[in-house]
Amino acid sequence: MKKIITLLAIVGMFSLQGCSAPTNNVDNDTISTVFETKSVSFLPTGYAIKYTFPGAIYSSDVVLVYRLSGTSNGNDLWEFLPETHYFPDGTRDFSYNFDFTRNDVQIYLEGNNLSTLDAAYRLNQIFRIVVVPGSFAATLNTKNYVGVMAALKLNETQVQKINF
């Protein structure tokens, strides 16, 4: 009789156990990072700057780049790249653009005659580089820097200042 009760107890323990789901709604895999360059300049030696990430990002991550284009009512205005500027006749003058790998991001100027480009567009530029998980990036309005930061639940104190 003791063997039957022991057997039933063991069977009962295994059959009454169930799977449990986490009770919190914390998204632990949405890890984003924001870097801000100190003042950088595009020089005739290539009109490009490159930043190597402290560690490789995931292959599914997306990199977004914004340029500080001014202020409005005391708030910074961040332009999403690529950012194209046109001549008055509608033809392209120059563009800020970027590319990235798992290890680095390169920001560069493209244009017809960059050597004649006004220094205000070449010198002392500030950029923000946002690394976002790929699946999460698909749900964002990436053109809106403030919206991206809010969706990622990031604030200004989490922006890492970097040197190029």
JSON list of C-alpha atoms in Angstrom, two decimals:
[
{"chain": "A", "resi": 1, "resn": "MET", "atom": "CA", "xyz": [0.00, 0.00, 0.00]},
{"chain": "A", "resi": 2, "resn": "LYS", "atom": "CA", "xyz": [2.87, 2.37, 0.81]},
{"chain": "A", "resi": 3, "resn": "LYS", "atom": "CA", "xyz": [4.31, 1.74, -2.66]},
{"chain": "A", "resi": 4, "resn": "ILE", "atom": "CA", "xyz": [1.04, 2.66, -4.34]},
{"chain": "A", "resi": 5, "resn": "ILE", "atom": "CA", "xyz": [0.71, 5.88, -2.33]},
{"chain": "A", "resi": 6, "resn": "THR", "atom": "CA", "xyz": [4.34, 6.80, -3.07]},
{"chain": "A", "resi": 7, "resn": "LEU", "atom": "CA", "xyz": [3.82, 6.08, -6.76]},
{"chain": "A", "resi": 8, "resn": "LEU", "atom": "CA", "xyz": [0.62, 8.18, -6.83]},
{"chain": "A", "resi": 9, "resn": "ALA", "atom": "CA", "xyz": [2.40, 11.01, -5.03]},
{"chain": "A", "resi": 10, "resn": "ILE", "atom": "CA", "xyz": [5.24, 11.04, -7.57]},
{"chain": "A", "resi": 11, "resn": "VAL", "atom": "CA", "xyz": [2.84, 10.87, -10.53]},
{"chain": "A", "resi": 12, "resn": "GLY", "atom": "CA", "xyz": [0.74, 13.64, -8.95]},
{"chain": "A", "resi": 13, "resn": "MET", "atom": "CA", "xyz": [3.76, 15.88, -8.48]},
{"chain": "A", "resi": 14, "resn": "PHE", "atom": "CA", "xyz": [4.74, 15.62, -12.14]},
{"chain": "A", "resi": 15, "resn": "SER", "atom": "CA", "xyz": [1.23, 15.87, -13.55]},
{"chain": "A", "resi": 16, "resn": "LEU", "atom": "CA", "xyz": [0.19, 18.86, -11.46]},
{"chain": "A", "resi": 17, "resn": "GLN", "atom": "CA", "xyz": [3.21, 20.96, -12.38]},
{"chain": "A", "resi": 18, "resn": "GLY", "atom": "CA", "xyz": [2.62, 23.44, -15.19]},
{"chain": "A", "resi": 19, "resn": "CYS", "atom": "CA", "xyz": [4.53, 25.95, -17.20]},
{"chain": "A", "resi": 20, "resn": "SER", "atom": "CA", "xyz": [4.58, 29.45, -15.86]},
{"chain": "A", "resi": 21, "resn": "ALA", "atom": "CA", "xyz": [5.04, 32.63, -17.80]},
{"chain": "A", "resi": 22, "resn": "PRO", "atom": "CA", "xyz": [6.85, 35.64, -16.44]},
{"chain": "A", "resi": 23, "resn": "THR", "atom": "CA", "xyz": [4.47, 37.95, -14.65]},
{"chain": "A", "resi": 24, "resn": "ASN", "atom": "CA", "xyz": [6.26, 41.18, -15.49]},
{"chain": "A", "resi": 25, "resn": "ASN", "atom": "CA", "xyz": [6.00, 42.97, -18.80]},
{"chain": "A", "resi": 26, "resn": "VAL", "atom": "CA", "xyz": [9.62, 44.06, -18.92]},
{"chain": "A", "resi": 27, "resn": "ASP", "atom": "CA", "xyz": [11.22, 43.84, -22.35]},
{"chain": "A", "resi": 28, "resn": "ASN", "atom": "CA", "xyz": [14.72, 42.68, -21.43]},
{"chain": "A", "resi": 29, "resn": "ASP", "atom": "CA", "xyz": [15.95, 42.21, -25.00]},
{"chain": "A", "resi": 30, "resn": "THR", "atom": "CA", "xyz": [15.32, 45.75, -26.27]},
{"chain": "A", "resi": 31, "resn": "ILE", "atom": "CA", "xyz": [18.71, 47.18, -25.44]},
{"chain": "A", "resi": 32, "resn": "SER", "atom": "CA", "xyz": [19.48, 50.45, -27.16]},
{"chain": "A", "resi": 33, "resn": "THR", "atom": "CA", "xyz": [22.45, 52.73, -26.96]},
{"chain": "A", "resi": 34, "resn": "VAL", "atom": "CA", "xyz": [22.84, 56.38, -27.91]},
{"chain": "A", "resi": 35, "resn": "PHE", "atom": "CA", "xyz": [26.20, 57.99, -28.66]},
{"chain": "A", "resi": 36, "resn": "GLU", "atom": "CA", "xyz": [26.81, 61.70, -29.24]},
{"chain": "A", "resi": 37, "resn": "THR", "atom": "CA", "xyz": [29.88, 62.92, -31.04]},
{"chain": "A", "resi": 38, "resn": "LYS", "atom": "CA", "xyz": [31.78, 65.88, -29.82]},
{"chain": "A", "resi": 39, "resn": "SER", "atom": "CA", "xyz": [32.26, 68.53, -32.47]},
{"chain": "A", "resi": 40, "resn": "VAL", "atom": "CA", "xyz": [33.60, 66.85, -35.63]},
{"chain": "A", "resi": 41, "resn": "SER", "atom": "CA", "xyz": [34.71, 68.28, -38.95]},
{"chain": "A", "resi": 42, "resn": "PHE", "atom": "CA", "xyz": [34.66, 66.91, -42.48]},
{"chain": "A", "resi": 43, "resn": "LEU", "atom": "CA", "xyz": [38.02, 67.53, -44.09]},
{"chain": "A", "resi": 44, "resn": "PRO", "atom": "CA", "xyz": [39.14, 67.33, -47.73]},
{"chain": "A", "resi": 45, "resn": "THR", "atom": "CA", "xyz": [41.07, 64.14, -46.93]},
{"chain": "A", "resi": 46, "resn": "GLY", "atom": "CA", "xyz": [37.88, 62.15, -47.40]},
{"chain": "A", "resi": 47, "resn": "TYR", "atom": "CA", "xyz": [34.91, 64.08, -46.02]},
{"chain": "A", "resi": 48, "resn": "ALA", "atom": "CA", "xyz": [34.14, 61.16, -43.71]},
{"chain": "A", "resi": 49, "resn": "ILE", "atom": "CA", "xyz": [34.36, 60.27, -40.03]},
{"chain": "A", "resi": 50, "resn": "LYS", "atom": "CA", "xyz": [34.26, 56.79, -38.54]},
{"chain": "A", "resi": 51, "resn": "TYR", "atom": "CA", "xyz": [33.36, 55.55, -35.04]},
{"chain": "A", "resi": 52, "resn": "THR", "atom": "CA", "xyz": [34.18, 52.03, -33.88]},
{"chain": "A", "resi": 53, "resn": "PHE", "atom": "CA", "xyz": [31.63, 50.68, -31.39]},
{"chain": "A", "resi": 54, "resn": "PRO", "atom": "CA", "xyz": [33.04, 49.61, -28.00]},
{"chain": "A", "resi": 55, "resn": "GLY", "atom": "CA", "xyz": [31.79, 46.09, -28.79]},
{"chain": "A", "resi": 56, "resn": "ALA", "atom": "CA", "xyz": [30.19, 44.53, -31.84]},
{"chain": "A", "resi": 57, "resn": "ILE", "atom": "CA", "xyz": [26.46, 45.14, -32.12]},
{"chain": "A", "resi": 58, "resn": "TYR", "atom": "CA", "xyz": [24.05, 42.32, -32.95]},
{"chain": "A", "resi": 59, "resn": "SER", "atom": "CA", "xyz": [23.70, 41.50, -36.63]},
{"chain": "A", "resi": 60, "resn": "SER", "atom": "CA", "xyz": [19.97, 42.27, -36.40]},
{"chain": "A", "resi": 61, "resn": "ASP", "atom": "CA", "xyz": [20.52, 45.74, -34.87]},
{"chain": "A", "resi": 62, "resn": "VAL", "atom": "CA", "xyz": [19.79, 48.90, -36.82]},
{"chain": "A", "resi": 63, "resn": "VAL", "atom": "CA", "xyz": [21.82, 52.10, -36.56]},
{"chain": "A", "resi": 64, "resn": "LEU", "atom": "CA", "xyz": [20.09, 55.48, -36.86]},
{"chain": "A", "resi": 65, "resn": "VAL", "atom": "CA", "xyz": [22.08, 58.70, -37.22]},
{"chain": "A", "resi": 66, "resn": "TYR", "atom": "CA", "xyz": [20.89, 62.26, -36.53]},
{"chain": "A", "resi": 67, "resn": "ARG", "atom": "CA", "xyz": [22.68, 65.60, -37.06]},
{"chain": "A", "resi": 68, "resn": "LEU", "atom": "CA", "xyz": [22.23, 68.58, -34.75]},
{"chain": "A", "resi": 69, "resn": "SER", "atom": "CA", "xyz": [20.87, 71.17, -37.19]},
{"chain": "A", "resi": 70, "resn": "GLY", "atom": "CA", "xyz": [19.96, 73.94, -34.76]},
{"chain": "A", "resi": 71, "resn": "THR", "atom": "CA", "xyz": [17.63, 74.77, -31.89]},
{"chain": "A", "resi": 72, "resn": "SER", "atom": "CA", "xyz": [14.03, 75.87, -31.55]},
{"chain": "A", "resi": 73, "resn": "ASN", "atom": "CA", "xyz": [12.64, 77.35, -28.34]},
{"chain": "A", "resi": 74, "resn": "GLY", "atom": "CA", "xyz": [15.69, 76.06, -26.48]},
{"chain": "A", "resi": 75, "resn": "ASN", "atom": "CA", "xyz": [15.28, 72.50, -27.80]},
{"chain": "A", "resi": 76, "resn": "ASP", "atom": "CA", "xyz": [17.83, 70.78, -30.03]},
{"chain": "A", "resi": 77, "resn": "LEU", "atom": "CA", "xyz": [16.70, 69.96, -33.57]},
{"chain": "A", "resi": 78, "resn": "TRP", "atom": "CA", "xyz": [17.99, 66.59, -34.78]},
{"chain": "A", "resi": 79, "resn": "GLU", "atom": "CA", "xyz": [17.86, 65.85, -38.55]},
{"chain": "A", "resi": 80, "resn": "PHE", "atom": "CA", "xyz": [17.59, 62.21, -39.57]},
{"chain": "A", "resi": 81, "resn": "LEU", "atom": "CA", "xyz": [20.24, 61.02, -42.04]},
{"chain": "A", "resi": 82, "resn": "PRO", "atom": "CA", "xyz": [20.44, 60.82, -44.97]},
{"chain": "A", "resi": 83, "resn": "GLU", "atom": "CA", "xyz": [19.91, 64.58, -45.12]},
{"chain": "A", "resi": 84, "resn": "THR", "atom": "CA", "xyz": [20.03, 66.20, -48.55]},
{"chain": "A", "resi": 85, "resn": "HIS", "atom": "CA", "xyz": [20.50, 69.89, -49.35]},
{"chain": "A", "resi": 86, "resn": "TYR", "atom": "CA", "xyz": [19.51, 71.31, -52.74]},
{"chain": "A", "resi": 87, "resn": "PHE", "atom": "CA", "xyz": [20.51, 74.24, -54.91]},
{"chain": "A", "resi": 88, "resn": "PRO", "atom": "CA", "xyz": [17.78, 76.85, -55.58]},
{"chain": "A", "resi": 89, "resn": "ASP", "atom": "CA", "xyz": [17.14, 75.23, -58.99]},
{"chain": "A", "resi": 90, "resn": "GLY", "atom": "CA", "xyz": [16.23, 71.94, -57.28]},
{"chain": "A", "resi": 91, "resn": "THR", "atom": "CA", "xyz": [19.37, 69.97, -58.07]},
{"chain": "A", "resi": 92, "resn": "ARG", "atom": "CA", "xyz": [21.25, 68.26, -55.27]},
{"chain": "A", "resi": 93, "resn": "ASP", "atom": "CA", "xyz": [24.05, 70.26, -53.71]},
{"chain": "A", "resi": 94, "resn": "PHE", "atom": "CA", "xyz": [25.26, 67.83, -51.02]},
{"chain": "A", "resi": 95, "resn": "SER", "atom": "CA", "xyz": [24.09, 65.17, -48.58]},
{"chain": "A", "resi": 96, "resn": "TYR", "atom": "CA", "xyz": [25.06, 63.83, -45.19]},
{"chain": "A", "resi": 97, "resn": "ASN", "atom": "CA", "xyz": [24.90, 60.05, -45.30]},
{"chain": "A", "resi": 98, "resn": "PHE", "atom": "CA", "xyz": [26.13, 57.06, -43.32]},
{"chain": "A", "resi": 99, "resn": "ASP", "atom": "CA", "xyz": [26.72, 53.34, -43.39]},
{"chain": "A", "resi": 100, "resn": "PHE", "atom": "CA", "xyz": [27.36, 50.86, -40.62]},
{"chain": "A", "resi": 101, "resn": "THR", "atom": "CA", "xyz": [28.63, 47.38, -39.87]},
{"chain": "A", "resi": 102, "resn": "ARG", "atom": "CA", "xyz": [28.46, 45.35, -36.68]},
{"chain": "A", "resi": 103, "resn": "ASN", "atom": "CA", "xyz": [31.70, 47.08, -35.63]},
{"chain": "A", "resi": 104, "resn": "ASP", "atom": "CA", "xyz": [31.46, 50.71, -36.72]},
{"chain": "A", "resi": 105, "resn": "VAL", "atom": "CA", "xyz": [29.51, 53.55, -38.26]},
{"chain": "A", "resi": 106, "resn": "GLN", "atom": "CA", "xyz": [30.84, 55.92, -40.91]},
{"chain": "A", "resi": 107, "resn": "ILE", "atom": "CA", "xyz": [29.25, 59.32, -41.53]},
{"chain": "A", "resi": 108, "resn": "TYR", "atom": "CA", "xyz": [30.20, 61.11, -44.72]},
{"chain": "A", "resi": 109, "resn": "LEU", "atom": "CA", "xyz": [29.42, 63.97, -47.05]},
{"chain": "A", "resi": 110, "resn": "GLU", "atom": "CA", "xyz": [28.46, 63.44, -50.68]},
{"chain": "A", "resi": 111, "resn": "GLY", "atom": "CA", "xyz": [28.13, 66.17, -53.27]},
{"chain": "A", "resi": 112, "resn": "ASN", "atom": "CA", "xyz": [29.17, 67.86, -56.44]},
{"chain": "A", "resi": 113, "resn": "ASN", "atom": "CA", "xyz": [31.99, 70.07, -55.16]},
{"chain": "A", "resi": 114, "resn": "LEU", "atom": "CA", "xyz": [32.53, 69.60, -51.43]},
{"chain": "A", "resi": 115, "resn": "SER", "atom": "CA", "xyz": [35.63, 71.82, -51.40]},
{"chain": "A", "resi": 116, "resn": "THR", "atom": "CA", "xyz": [33.35, 74.85, -51.99]},
{"chain": "A", "resi": 117, "resn": "LEU", "atom": "CA", "xyz": [30.81, 73.80, -49.38]},
{"chain": "A", "resi": 118, "resn": "ASP", "atom": "CA", "xyz": [30.23, 76.43, -46.70]},
{"chain": "A", "resi": 119, "resn": "ALA", "atom": "CA", "xyz": [32.26, 75.73, -43.54]},
{"chain": "A", "resi": 120, "resn": "ALA", "atom": "CA", "xyz": [29.05, 75.83, -41.49]},
{"chain": "A", "resi": 121, "resn": "TYR", "atom": "CA", "xyz": [28.10, 72.49, -43.06]},
{"chain": "A", "resi": 122, "resn": "ARG", "atom": "CA", "xyz": [31.56, 70.89, -42.86]},
{"chain": "A", "resi": 123, "resn": "LEU", "atom": "CA", "xyz": [33.00, 72.01, -39.55]},
{"chain": "A", "resi": 124, "resn": "ASN", "atom": "CA", "xyz": [31.96, 71.53, -35.92]},
{"chain": "A", "resi": 125, "resn": "GLN", "atom": "CA", "xyz": [29.11, 69.10, -36.59]},
{"chain": "A", "resi": 126, "resn": "ILE", "atom": "CA", "xyz": [27.45, 67.05, -33.83]},
{"chain": "A", "resi": 127, "resn": "PHE", "atom": "CA", "xyz": [25.78, 63.71, -34.46]},
{"chain": "A", "resi": 128, "resn": "ARG", "atom": "CA", "xyz": [23.77, 61.24, -32.43]},
{"chain": "A", "resi": 129, "resn": "ILE", "atom": "CA", "xyz": [24.10, 57.55, -33.23]},
{"chain": "A", "resi": 130, "resn": "VAL", "atom": "CA", "xyz": [21.26, 55.34, -31.97]},
{"chain": "A", "resi": 131, "resn": "VAL", "atom": "CA", "xyz": [21.63, 51.55, -31.95]},
{"chain": "A", "resi": 132, "resn": "VAL", "atom": "CA", "xyz": [18.19, 49.90, -31.99]},
{"chain": "A", "resi": 133, "resn": "PRO", "atom": "CA", "xyz": [17.16, 46.22, -32.07]},
{"chain": "A", "resi": 134, "resn": "GLY", "atom": "CA", "xyz": [15.99, 45.50, -35.64]},
{"chain": "A", "resi": 135, "resn": "SER", "atom": "CA", "xyz": [12.55, 44.15, -34.79]},
{"chain": "A", "resi": 136, "resn": "PHE", "atom": "CA", "xyz": [11.86, 47.16, -32.59]},
{"chain": "A", "resi": 137, "resn": "ALA", "atom": "CA", "xyz": [13.11, 49.62, -35.22]},
{"chain": "A", "resi": 138, "resn": "ALA", "atom": "CA", "xyz": [10.37, 48.47, -37.60]},
{"chain": "A", "resi": 139, "resn": "THR", "atom": "CA", "xyz": [7.77, 49.94, -35.23]},
{"chain": "A", "resi": 140, "resn": "LEU", "atom": "CA", "xyz": [9.39, 53.38, -34.88]},
{"chain": "A", "resi": 141, "resn": "ASN", "atom": "CA", "xyz": [9.03, 56.62, -36.79]},
{"chain": "A", "resi": 142, "resn": "THR", "atom": "CA", "xyz": [12.78, 56.85, -37.22]},
{"chain": "A", "resi": 143, "resn": "LYS", "atom": "CA", "xyz": [12.65, 60.40, -38.61]},
{"chain": "A", "resi": 144, "resn": "ASN", "atom": "CA", "xyz": [11.50, 61.72, -35.22]},
{"chain": "A", "resi": 145, "resn": "TYR", "atom": "CA", "xyz": [14.47, 61.64, -32.82]},
{"chain": "A", "resi": 146, "resn": "VAL", "atom": "CA", "xyz": [12.39, 62.66, -29.78]},
{"chain": "A", "resi": 147, "resn": "GLY", "atom": "CA", "xyz": [9.85, 59.92, -30.56]},
{"chain": "A", "resi": 148, "resn": "VAL", "atom": "CA", "xyz": [12.59, 57.32, -30.94]},
{"chain": "A", "resi": 149, "resn": "MET", "atom": "CA", "xyz": [14.07, 58.25, -27.56]},
{"chain": "A", "resi": 150, "resn": "ALA", "atom": "CA", "xyz": [10.64, 58.11, -25.92]},
{"chain": "A", "resi": 151, "resn": "ALA", "atom": "CA", "xyz": [9.80, 54.72, -27.47]},
{"chain": "A", "resi": 152, "resn": "LEU", "atom": "CA", "xyz": [13.14, 53.32, -26.30]},
{"chain": "A", "resi": 153, "resn": "LYS", "atom": "CA", "xyz": [12.57, 54.84, -22.83]},
{"chain": "A", "resi": 154, "resn": "LEU", "atom": "CA", "xyz": [15.90, 56.66, -23.02]},
{"chain": "A", "resi": 155, "resn": "ASN", "atom": "CA", "xyz": [16.69, 60.10, -21.66]},
{"chain": "A", "resi": 156, "resn": "GLU", "atom": "CA", "xyz": [19.48, 62.63, -22.11]},
{"chain": "A", "resi": 157, "resn": "THR", "atom": "CA", "xyz": [21.49, 61.29, -19.16]},
{"chain": "A", "resi": 158, "resn": "GLN", "atom": "CA", "xyz": [21.90, 57.97, -21.01]},
{"chain": "A", "resi": 159, "resn": "VAL", "atom": "CA", "xyz": [23.54, 59.56, -24.07]},
{"chain": "A", "resi": 160, "resn": "GLN", "atom": "CA", "xyz": [27.21, 58.56, -24.17]},
{"chain": "A", "resi": 161, "resn": "LYS", "atom": "CA", "xyz": [29.61, 61.29, -25.32]},
{"chain": "A", "resi": 162, "resn": "ILE", "atom": "CA", "xyz": [32.26, 59.98, -27.72]},
{"chain": "A", "resi": 163, "resn": "ASN", "atom": "CA", "xyz": [35.29, 61.17, -29.65]},
{"chain": "A", "resi": 164, "resn": "PHE", "atom": "CA", "xyz": [35.86, 60.35, -33.29]}
]
